[in-house]
Coordinates of C-alpha atoms in Angstrom, one line a residue:
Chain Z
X1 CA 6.7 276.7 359.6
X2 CA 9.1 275.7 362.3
X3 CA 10.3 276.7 365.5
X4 CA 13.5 277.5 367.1
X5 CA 15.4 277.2 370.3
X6 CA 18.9 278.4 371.4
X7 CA 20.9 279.1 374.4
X8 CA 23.8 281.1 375.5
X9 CA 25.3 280.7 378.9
X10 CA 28.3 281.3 380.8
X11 CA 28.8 278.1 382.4
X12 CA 28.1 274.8 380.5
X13 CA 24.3 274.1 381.3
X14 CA 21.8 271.8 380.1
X15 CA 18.9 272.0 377.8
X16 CA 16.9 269.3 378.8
X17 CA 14.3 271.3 380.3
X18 CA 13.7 273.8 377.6
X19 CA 14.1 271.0 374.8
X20 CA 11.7 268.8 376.7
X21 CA 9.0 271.7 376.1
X22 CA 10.1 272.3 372.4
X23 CA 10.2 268.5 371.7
X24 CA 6.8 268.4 372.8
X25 CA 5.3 270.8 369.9
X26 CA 6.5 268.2 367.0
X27 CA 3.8 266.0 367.5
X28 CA 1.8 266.7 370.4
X29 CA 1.4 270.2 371.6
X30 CA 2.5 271.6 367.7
X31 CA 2.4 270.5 363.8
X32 CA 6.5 270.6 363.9
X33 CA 6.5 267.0 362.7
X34 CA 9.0 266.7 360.1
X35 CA 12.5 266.5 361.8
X36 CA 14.6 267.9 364.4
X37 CA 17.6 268.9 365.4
X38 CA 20.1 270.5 367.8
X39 CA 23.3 271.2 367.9
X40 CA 25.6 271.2 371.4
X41 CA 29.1 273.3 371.8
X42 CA 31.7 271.8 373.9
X43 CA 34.5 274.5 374.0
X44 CA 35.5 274.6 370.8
X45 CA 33.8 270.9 369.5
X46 CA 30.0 270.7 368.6
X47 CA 27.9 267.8 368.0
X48 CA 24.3 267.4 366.1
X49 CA 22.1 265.3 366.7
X50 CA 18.8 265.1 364.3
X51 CA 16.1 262.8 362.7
X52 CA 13.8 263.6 360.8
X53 CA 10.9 262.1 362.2
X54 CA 9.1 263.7 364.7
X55 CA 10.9 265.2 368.1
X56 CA 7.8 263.5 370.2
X57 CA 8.4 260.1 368.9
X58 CA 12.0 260.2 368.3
X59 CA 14.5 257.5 370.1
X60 CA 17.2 260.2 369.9
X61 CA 14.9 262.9 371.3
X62 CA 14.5 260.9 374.2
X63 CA 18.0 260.4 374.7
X64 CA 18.5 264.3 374.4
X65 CA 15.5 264.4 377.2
X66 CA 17.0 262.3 379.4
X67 CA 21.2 263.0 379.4
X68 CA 22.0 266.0 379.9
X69 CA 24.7 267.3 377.7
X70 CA 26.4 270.4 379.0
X71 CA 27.3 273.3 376.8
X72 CA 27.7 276.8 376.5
X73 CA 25.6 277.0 373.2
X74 CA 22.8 275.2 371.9
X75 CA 20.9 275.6 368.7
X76 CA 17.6 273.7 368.6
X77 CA 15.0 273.1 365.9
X78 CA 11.8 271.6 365.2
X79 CA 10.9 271.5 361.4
X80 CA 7.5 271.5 359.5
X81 CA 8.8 271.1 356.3
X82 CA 7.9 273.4 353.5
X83 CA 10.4 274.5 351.0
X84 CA 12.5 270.7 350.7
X85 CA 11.0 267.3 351.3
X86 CA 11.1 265.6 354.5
X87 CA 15.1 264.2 355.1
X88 CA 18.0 264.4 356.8
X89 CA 19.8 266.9 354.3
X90 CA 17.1 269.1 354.9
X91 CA 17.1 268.9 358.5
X92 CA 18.1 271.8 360.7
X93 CA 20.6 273.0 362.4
X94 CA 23.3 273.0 359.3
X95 CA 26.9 273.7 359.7
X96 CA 30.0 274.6 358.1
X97 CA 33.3 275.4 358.8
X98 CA 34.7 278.6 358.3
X99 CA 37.5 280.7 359.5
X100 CA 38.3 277.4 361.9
X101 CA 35.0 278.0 363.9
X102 CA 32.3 275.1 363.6
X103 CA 29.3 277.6 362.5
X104 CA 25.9 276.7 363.4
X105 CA 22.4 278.1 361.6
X106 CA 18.3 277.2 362.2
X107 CA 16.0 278.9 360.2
X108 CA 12.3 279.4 360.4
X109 CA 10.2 280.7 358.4
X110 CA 10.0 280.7 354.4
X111 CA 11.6 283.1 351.5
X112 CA 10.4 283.4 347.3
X113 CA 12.1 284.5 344.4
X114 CA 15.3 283.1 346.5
X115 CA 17.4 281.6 343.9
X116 CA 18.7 284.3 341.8
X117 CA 20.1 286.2 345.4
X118 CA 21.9 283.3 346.7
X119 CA 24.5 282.4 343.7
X120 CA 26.7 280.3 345.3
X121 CA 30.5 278.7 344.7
X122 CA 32.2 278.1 347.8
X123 CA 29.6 276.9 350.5
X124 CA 26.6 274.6 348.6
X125 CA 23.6 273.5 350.2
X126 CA 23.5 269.5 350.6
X127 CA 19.8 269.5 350.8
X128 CA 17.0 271.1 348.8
X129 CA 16.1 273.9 350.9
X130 CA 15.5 277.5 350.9
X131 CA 16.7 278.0 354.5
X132 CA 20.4 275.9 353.7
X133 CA 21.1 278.1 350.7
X134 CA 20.4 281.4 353.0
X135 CA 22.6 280.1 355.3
X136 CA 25.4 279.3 352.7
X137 CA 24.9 282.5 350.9
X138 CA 25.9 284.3 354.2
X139 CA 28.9 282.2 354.7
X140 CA 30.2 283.4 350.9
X141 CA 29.3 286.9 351.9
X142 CA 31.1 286.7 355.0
X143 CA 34.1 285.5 352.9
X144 CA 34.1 288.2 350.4
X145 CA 33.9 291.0 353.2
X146 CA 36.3 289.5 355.4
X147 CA 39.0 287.2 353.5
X148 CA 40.2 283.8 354.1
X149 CA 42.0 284.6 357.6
X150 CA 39.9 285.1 360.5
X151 CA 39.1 288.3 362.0
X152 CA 39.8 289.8 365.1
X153 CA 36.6 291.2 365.7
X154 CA 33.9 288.9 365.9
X155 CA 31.1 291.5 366.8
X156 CA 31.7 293.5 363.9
X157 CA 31.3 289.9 361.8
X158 CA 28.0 289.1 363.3
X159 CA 27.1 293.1 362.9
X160 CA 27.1 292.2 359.1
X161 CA 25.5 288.9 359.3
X162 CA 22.7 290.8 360.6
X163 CA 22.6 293.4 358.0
X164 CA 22.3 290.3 355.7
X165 CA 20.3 288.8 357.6
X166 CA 17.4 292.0 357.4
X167 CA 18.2 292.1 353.5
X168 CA 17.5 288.5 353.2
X169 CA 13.8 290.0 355.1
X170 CA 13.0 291.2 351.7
X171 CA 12.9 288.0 350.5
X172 CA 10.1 286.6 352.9
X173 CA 9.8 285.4 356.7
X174 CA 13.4 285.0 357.9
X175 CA 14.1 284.5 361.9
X176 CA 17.5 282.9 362.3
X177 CA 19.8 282.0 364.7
X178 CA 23.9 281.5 364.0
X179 CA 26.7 281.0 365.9
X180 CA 30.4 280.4 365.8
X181 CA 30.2 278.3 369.4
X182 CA 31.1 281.6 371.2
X183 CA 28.4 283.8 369.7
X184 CA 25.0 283.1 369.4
X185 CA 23.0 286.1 367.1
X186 CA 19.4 286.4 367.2
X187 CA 17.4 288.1 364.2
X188 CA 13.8 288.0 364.2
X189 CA 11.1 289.1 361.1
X190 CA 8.0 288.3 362.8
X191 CA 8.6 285.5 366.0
X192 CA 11.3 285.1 368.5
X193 CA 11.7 286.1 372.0
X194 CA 14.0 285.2 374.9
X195 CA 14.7 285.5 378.6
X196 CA 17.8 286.0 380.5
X197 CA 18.3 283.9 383.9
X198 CA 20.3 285.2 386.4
X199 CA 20.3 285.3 390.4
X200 CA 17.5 285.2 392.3
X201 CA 16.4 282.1 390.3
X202 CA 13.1 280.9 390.6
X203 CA 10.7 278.7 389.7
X204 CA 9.7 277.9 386.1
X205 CA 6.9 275.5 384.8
X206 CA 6.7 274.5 380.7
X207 CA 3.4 275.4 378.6
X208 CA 3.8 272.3 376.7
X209 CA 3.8 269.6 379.4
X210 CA 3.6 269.1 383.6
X211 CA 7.5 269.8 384.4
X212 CA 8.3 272.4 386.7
X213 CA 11.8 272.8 387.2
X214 CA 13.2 275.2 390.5
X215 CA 16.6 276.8 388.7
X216 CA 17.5 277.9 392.2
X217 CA 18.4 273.8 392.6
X218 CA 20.4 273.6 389.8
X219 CA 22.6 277.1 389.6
X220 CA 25.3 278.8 391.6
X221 CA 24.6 282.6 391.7
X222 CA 26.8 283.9 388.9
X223 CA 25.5 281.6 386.7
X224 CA 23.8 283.8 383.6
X225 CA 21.7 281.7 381.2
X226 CA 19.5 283.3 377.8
X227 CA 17.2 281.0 375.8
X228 CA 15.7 282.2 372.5
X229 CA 13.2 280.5 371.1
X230 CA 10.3 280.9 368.3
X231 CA 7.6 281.2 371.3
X232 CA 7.7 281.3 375.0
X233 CA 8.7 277.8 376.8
X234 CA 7.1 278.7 380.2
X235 CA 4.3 280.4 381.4
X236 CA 5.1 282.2 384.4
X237 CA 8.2 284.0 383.6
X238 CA 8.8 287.4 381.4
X239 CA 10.2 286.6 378.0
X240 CA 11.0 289.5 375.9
X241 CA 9.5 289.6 372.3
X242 CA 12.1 290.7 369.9
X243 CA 10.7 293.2 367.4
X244 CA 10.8 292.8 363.5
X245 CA 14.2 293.9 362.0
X246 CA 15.4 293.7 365.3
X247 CA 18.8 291.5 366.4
X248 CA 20.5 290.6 369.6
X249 CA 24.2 289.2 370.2
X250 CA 24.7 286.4 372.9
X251 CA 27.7 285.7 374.3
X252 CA 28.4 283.9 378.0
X253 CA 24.3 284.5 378.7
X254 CA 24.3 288.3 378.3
X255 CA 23.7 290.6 375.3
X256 CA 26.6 292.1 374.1
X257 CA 25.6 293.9 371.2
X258 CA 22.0 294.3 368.7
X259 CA 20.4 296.4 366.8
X260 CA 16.9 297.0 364.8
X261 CA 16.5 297.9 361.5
X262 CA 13.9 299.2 359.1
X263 CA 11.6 297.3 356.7
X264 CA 14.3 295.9 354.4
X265 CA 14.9 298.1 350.6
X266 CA 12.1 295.2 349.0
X267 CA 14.5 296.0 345.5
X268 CA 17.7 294.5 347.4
Chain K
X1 CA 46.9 254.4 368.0
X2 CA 42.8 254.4 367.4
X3 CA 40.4 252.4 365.5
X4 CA 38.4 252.7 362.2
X5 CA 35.4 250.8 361.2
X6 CA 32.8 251.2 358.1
X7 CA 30.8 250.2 355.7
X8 CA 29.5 250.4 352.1
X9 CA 26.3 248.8 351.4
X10 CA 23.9 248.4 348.5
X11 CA 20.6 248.6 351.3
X12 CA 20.0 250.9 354.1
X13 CA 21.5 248.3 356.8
X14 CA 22.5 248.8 360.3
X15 CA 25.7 248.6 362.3
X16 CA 24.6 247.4 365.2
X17 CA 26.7 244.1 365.2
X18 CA 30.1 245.6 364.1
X19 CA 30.3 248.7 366.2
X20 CA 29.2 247.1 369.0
X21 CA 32.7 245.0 368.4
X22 CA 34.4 248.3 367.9
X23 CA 33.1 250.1 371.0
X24 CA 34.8 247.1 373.5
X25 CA 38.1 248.1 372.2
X26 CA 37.0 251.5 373.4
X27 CA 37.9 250.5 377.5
X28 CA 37.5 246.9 377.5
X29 CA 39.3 244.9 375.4
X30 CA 41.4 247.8 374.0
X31 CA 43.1 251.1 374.8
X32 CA 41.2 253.5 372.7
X33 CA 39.1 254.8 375.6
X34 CA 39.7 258.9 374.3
X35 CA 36.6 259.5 372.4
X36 CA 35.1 258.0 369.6
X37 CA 32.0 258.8 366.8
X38 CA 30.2 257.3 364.3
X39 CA 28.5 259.0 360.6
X40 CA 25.8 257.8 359.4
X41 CA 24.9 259.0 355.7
X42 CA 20.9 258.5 354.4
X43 CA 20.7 259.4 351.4
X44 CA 22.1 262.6 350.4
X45 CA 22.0 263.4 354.3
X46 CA 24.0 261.9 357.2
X47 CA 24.0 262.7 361.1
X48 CA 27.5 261.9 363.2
X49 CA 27.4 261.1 367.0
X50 CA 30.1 261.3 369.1
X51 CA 31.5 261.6 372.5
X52 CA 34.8 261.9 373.9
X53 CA 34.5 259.8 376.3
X54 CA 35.3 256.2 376.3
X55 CA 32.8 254.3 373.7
X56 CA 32.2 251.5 376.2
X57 CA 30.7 253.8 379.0
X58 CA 29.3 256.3 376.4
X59 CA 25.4 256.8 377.1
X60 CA 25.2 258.0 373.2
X61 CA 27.2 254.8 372.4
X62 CA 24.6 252.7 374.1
X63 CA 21.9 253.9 372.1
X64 CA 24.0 253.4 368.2
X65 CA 23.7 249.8 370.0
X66 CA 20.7 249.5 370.5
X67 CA 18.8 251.5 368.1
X68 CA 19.3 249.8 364.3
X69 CA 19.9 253.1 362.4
X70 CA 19.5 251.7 358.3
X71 CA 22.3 253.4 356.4
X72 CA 24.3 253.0 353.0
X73 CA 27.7 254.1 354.1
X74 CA 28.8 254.5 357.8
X75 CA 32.4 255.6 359.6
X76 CA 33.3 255.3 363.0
X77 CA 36.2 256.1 365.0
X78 CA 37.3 254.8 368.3
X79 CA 40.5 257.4 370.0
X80 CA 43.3 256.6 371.7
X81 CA 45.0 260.2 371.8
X82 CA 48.5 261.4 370.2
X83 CA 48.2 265.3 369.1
X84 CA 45.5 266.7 370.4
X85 CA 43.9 266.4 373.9
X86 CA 41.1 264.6 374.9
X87 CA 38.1 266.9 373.4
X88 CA 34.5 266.8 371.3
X89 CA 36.7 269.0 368.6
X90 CA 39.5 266.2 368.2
X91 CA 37.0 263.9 368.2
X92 CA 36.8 261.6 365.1
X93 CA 34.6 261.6 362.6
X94 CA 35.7 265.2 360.8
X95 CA 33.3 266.3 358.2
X96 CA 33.2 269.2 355.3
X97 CA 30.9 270.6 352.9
X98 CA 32.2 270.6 349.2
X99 CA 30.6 270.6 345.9
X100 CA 27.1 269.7 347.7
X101 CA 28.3 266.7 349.4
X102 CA 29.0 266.1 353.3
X103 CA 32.6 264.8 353.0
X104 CA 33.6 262.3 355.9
X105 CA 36.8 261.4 357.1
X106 CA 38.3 259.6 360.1
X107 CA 42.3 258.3 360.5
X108 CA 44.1 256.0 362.4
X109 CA 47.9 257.0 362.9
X110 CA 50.1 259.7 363.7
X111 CA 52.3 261.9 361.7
X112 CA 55.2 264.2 362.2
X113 CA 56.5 267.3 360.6
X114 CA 53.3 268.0 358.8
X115 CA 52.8 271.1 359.6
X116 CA 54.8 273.0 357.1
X117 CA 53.1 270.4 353.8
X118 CA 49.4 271.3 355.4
X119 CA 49.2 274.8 354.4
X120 CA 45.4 275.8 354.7
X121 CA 43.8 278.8 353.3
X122 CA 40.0 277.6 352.6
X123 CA 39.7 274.4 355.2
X124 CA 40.9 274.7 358.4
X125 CA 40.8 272.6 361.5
X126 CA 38.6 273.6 364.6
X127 CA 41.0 271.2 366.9
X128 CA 44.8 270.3 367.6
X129 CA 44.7 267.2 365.6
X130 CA 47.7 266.2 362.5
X131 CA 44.4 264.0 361.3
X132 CA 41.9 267.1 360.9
X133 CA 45.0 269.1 359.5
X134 CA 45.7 266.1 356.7
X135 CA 41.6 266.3 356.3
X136 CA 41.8 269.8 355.3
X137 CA 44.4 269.9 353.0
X138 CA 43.1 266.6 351.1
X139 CA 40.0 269.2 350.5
X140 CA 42.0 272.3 349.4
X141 CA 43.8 269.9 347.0
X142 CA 40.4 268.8 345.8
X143 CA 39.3 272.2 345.1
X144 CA 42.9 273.0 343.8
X145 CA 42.9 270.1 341.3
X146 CA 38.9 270.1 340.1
X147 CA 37.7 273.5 340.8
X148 CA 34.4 274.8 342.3
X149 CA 32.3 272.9 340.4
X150 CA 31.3 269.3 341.1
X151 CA 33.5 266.7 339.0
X152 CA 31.4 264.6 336.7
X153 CA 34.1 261.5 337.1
X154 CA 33.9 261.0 341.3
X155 CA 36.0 257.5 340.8
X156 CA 38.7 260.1 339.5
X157 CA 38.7 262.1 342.2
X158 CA 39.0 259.9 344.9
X159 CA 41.7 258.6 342.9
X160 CA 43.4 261.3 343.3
X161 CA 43.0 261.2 347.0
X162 CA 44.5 258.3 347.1
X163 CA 47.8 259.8 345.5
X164 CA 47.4 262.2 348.1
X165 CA 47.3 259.7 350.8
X166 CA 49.9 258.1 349.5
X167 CA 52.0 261.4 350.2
X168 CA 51.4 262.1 353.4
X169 CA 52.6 258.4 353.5
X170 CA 55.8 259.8 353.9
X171 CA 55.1 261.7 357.2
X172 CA 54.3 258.6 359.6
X173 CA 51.2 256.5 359.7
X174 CA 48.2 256.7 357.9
X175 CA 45.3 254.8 357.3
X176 CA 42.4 256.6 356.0
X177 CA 38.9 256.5 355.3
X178 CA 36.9 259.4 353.4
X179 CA 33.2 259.2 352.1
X180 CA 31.2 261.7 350.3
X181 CA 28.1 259.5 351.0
X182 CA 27.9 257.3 347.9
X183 CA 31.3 256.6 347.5
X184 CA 34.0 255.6 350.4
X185 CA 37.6 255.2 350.3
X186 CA 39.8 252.9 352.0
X187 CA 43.7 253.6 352.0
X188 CA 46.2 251.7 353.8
X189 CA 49.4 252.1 355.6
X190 CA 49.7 249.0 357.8
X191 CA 46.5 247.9 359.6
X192 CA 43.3 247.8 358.0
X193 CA 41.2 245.4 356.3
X194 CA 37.9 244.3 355.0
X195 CA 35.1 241.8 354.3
X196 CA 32.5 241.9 351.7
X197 CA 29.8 240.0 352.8
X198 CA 26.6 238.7 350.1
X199 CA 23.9 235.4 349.7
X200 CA 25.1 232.8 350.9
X201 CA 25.1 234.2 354.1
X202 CA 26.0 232.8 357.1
X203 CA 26.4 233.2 361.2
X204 CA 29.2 235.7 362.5
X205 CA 31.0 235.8 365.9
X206 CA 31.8 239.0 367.6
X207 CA 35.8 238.7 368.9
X208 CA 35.2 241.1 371.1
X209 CA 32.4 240.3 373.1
X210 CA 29.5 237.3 373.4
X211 CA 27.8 238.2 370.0
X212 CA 27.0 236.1 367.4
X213 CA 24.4 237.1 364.5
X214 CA 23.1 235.2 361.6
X215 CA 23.3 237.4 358.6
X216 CA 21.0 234.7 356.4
X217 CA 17.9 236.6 358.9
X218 CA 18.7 239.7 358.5
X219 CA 19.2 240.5 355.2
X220 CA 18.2 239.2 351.3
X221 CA 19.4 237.8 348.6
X222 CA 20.7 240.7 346.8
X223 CA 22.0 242.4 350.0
X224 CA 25.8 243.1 349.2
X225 CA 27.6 244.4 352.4
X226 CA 31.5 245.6 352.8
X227 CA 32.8 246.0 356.6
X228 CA 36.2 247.5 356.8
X229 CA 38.1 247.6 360.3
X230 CA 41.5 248.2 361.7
X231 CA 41.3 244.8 362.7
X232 CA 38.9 241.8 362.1
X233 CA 35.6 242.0 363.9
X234 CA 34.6 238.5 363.7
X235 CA 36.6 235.7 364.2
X236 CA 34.5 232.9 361.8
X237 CA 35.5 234.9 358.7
X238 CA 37.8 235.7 356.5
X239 CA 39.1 239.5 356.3
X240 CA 41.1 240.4 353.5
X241 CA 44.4 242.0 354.9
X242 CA 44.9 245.3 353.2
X243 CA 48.7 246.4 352.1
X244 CA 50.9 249.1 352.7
X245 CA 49.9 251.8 349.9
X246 CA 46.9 250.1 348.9
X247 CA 43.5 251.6 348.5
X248 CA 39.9 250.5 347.5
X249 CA 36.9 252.6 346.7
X250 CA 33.6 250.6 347.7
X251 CA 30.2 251.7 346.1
X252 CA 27.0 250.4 347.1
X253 CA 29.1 247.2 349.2
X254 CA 31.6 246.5 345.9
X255 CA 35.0 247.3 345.4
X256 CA 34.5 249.0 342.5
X257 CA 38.3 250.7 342.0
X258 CA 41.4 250.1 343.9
X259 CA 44.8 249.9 343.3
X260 CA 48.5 250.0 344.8
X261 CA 51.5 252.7 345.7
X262 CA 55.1 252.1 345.9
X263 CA 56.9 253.4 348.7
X264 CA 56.2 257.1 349.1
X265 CA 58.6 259.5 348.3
X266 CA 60.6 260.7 351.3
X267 CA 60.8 264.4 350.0
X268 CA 57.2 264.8 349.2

């Protein structure tokens, strides 16, 4: 399978500790070995960077280990490929532009019987896999719903992605992150937790190798911070375990809205 | 202004030599010190970095120059900004989905009154830029002219794109180039030119800073390479000087269409 990562914060913040841990599972502590990715937001500009050779050996994870990039949003992901051969085009995150946002998608996990659902026209998947054709067939359903002109309430949009997103359960494994740069939604179908940072910070020390980083050192007190990822980063702190069918709605570090729905209608 | 730089190869080669030229004029031996970013395409995949900070003191920058990253068609951008602040989002490269491929585009020049001729309905720009604008409505006259499904004849649509270019001619400066991965497009205002470069090869000599290569060790026989810049690169060879209205489509390192506008229209 894969694994994901993502953060939502409400001041730009860095990644490097929580990507250090992730890059650490393809290749050394994990079997993620067949590309990576993540994607920074800079107000409204994002930037990828991926390979698809593994995070533990890669030049360019090193680089993303060792700068730290500041950014309100980050979605993260290690790949062990199984629907699409090992390449760049079918290398998470993807994007696509839509409504003038820069919209950002990771996928993990693995869906059948996929092709006949996603008929496509407008958004087309570059690559060969199962996860970029979800991610398309969400951006043509958000364009039939909502029109060509952007709407005024984002929430709501992101509401229906995760409606989607729990019909597209029917279909297999599907835990998914997206965002437009300002909102970062969760949805989980079997693994994906997160943690909220806020004041007191403390201490926090990775699973996959000897960092320990003190977040009271790096913060000011209103600074709010969520990370999602596939499994818990550290081992001394409380992440949450989302529940199947369940979604959450980051914006500036806090949940601002989510849900949990039902096994999906496996006729849908 | 800014600067453009890319190539069209029949191998996976790197760029090392030419944008290390490229990134001096980002700060040291020219002005173009807002931003700049490179694309990469790997087969039907491609990657961009950028930064929009000054390509000279850009971390990320140092590491395109250091790491040989093998590639068939490459754009880069170095920014000196006109519309549009200083920011990732007005950062050059711009890409697109459509029809299945990652469309890339980057464009040295400014334009005025374009607003009104760029209405958007499907593409539309995340930044502040007259270059992302022209971008998206090159697109939405793409999908205007040859519909949602891929063209069979791709020489005939970037054809067309140059008849477009040749339009928006009329609104100021604009040299262009646009890639869909296998093919890449050069058009021509007033500054660009090019170099195709095959056996025999020889040494080349960096303008820009103390670099010379010899291109008869790092590369074979069959190796055909095309380099096109704002400006020369090298100072040993000779660039063909392209002309006002002209444009040439490269595939796999040859010229393999091209041809020459008139004046543009003023009322276009």
């Amino acid at each position: 399978m894969c694994e994901l990562l993502a953060m939502s914060a409400n001041v730009p913040t860095d990644i490097v500790f929580s990507f250090t841990g992730l890059a650490e599972r393809g290749g050394v502590t994990g079997p993620h070995v067949d590309g990576w990715g993540i994607t920074f937001y800079e107000g409204k500009g994002s930037r990828t960077f991926k390979d698809a050779c593994p995070s533990s050996q890669s030049h360019i994870a090193r680089l993303i280990k060792s700068y730290p990039i500041k950014s309100e949003t980050v979605i993260s992901h290690i790949r062990q490929a199984n629907r699409g051969c090992v390449a760049l085009e079918n290398t998470h995150p993807f994007d696509r532009e839509l409504w003038g946002f820069n919209w950002t998608y990771a996928h993990n996990g693995q869906l059948t019987d996929y092709k006949e659902k996603f008929a496509l026209r407008r958004f087309r998947p570059v690559g060969d896999t199962d996860s970029e054709m979800a991610f398309c067939w969400l951006l043509e359903q958000l364009v039939k719903r909502f029109g060509d002109e952007r709407p005024g309430d984002m929430p709501a949009v992101f509401a229906y992605v995760a409606s989607l997103a729990n019909d597209i359960r029917a279909l297999g494994v599907f835990n998914m992150i997206l965002s437009n740069g300002h909102y970062l939604l969760s949805f989980c179908t079997n693994n994906l937790c997160h943690i909220t940072r806020r004041a007191p910070f403390g201490k926090a020390k990775l699973i996959d190798t000897e960092v320990v980083i003190d977040f009271d050192k790096e913060t000011t007190p209103d600074d709010v911070v969520s990370v999602i990822a596939t499994r818990p980063l550290t081992g001394n702190e409380a992440w949450q375990i989302m529940q199947p069918g369940q979604w959450q709605l980051f914006c500036k570090g806090e949940i601002v809205a989510g849900g949990q729905f039902g096994a999906p209608d496996a006729g849908a």
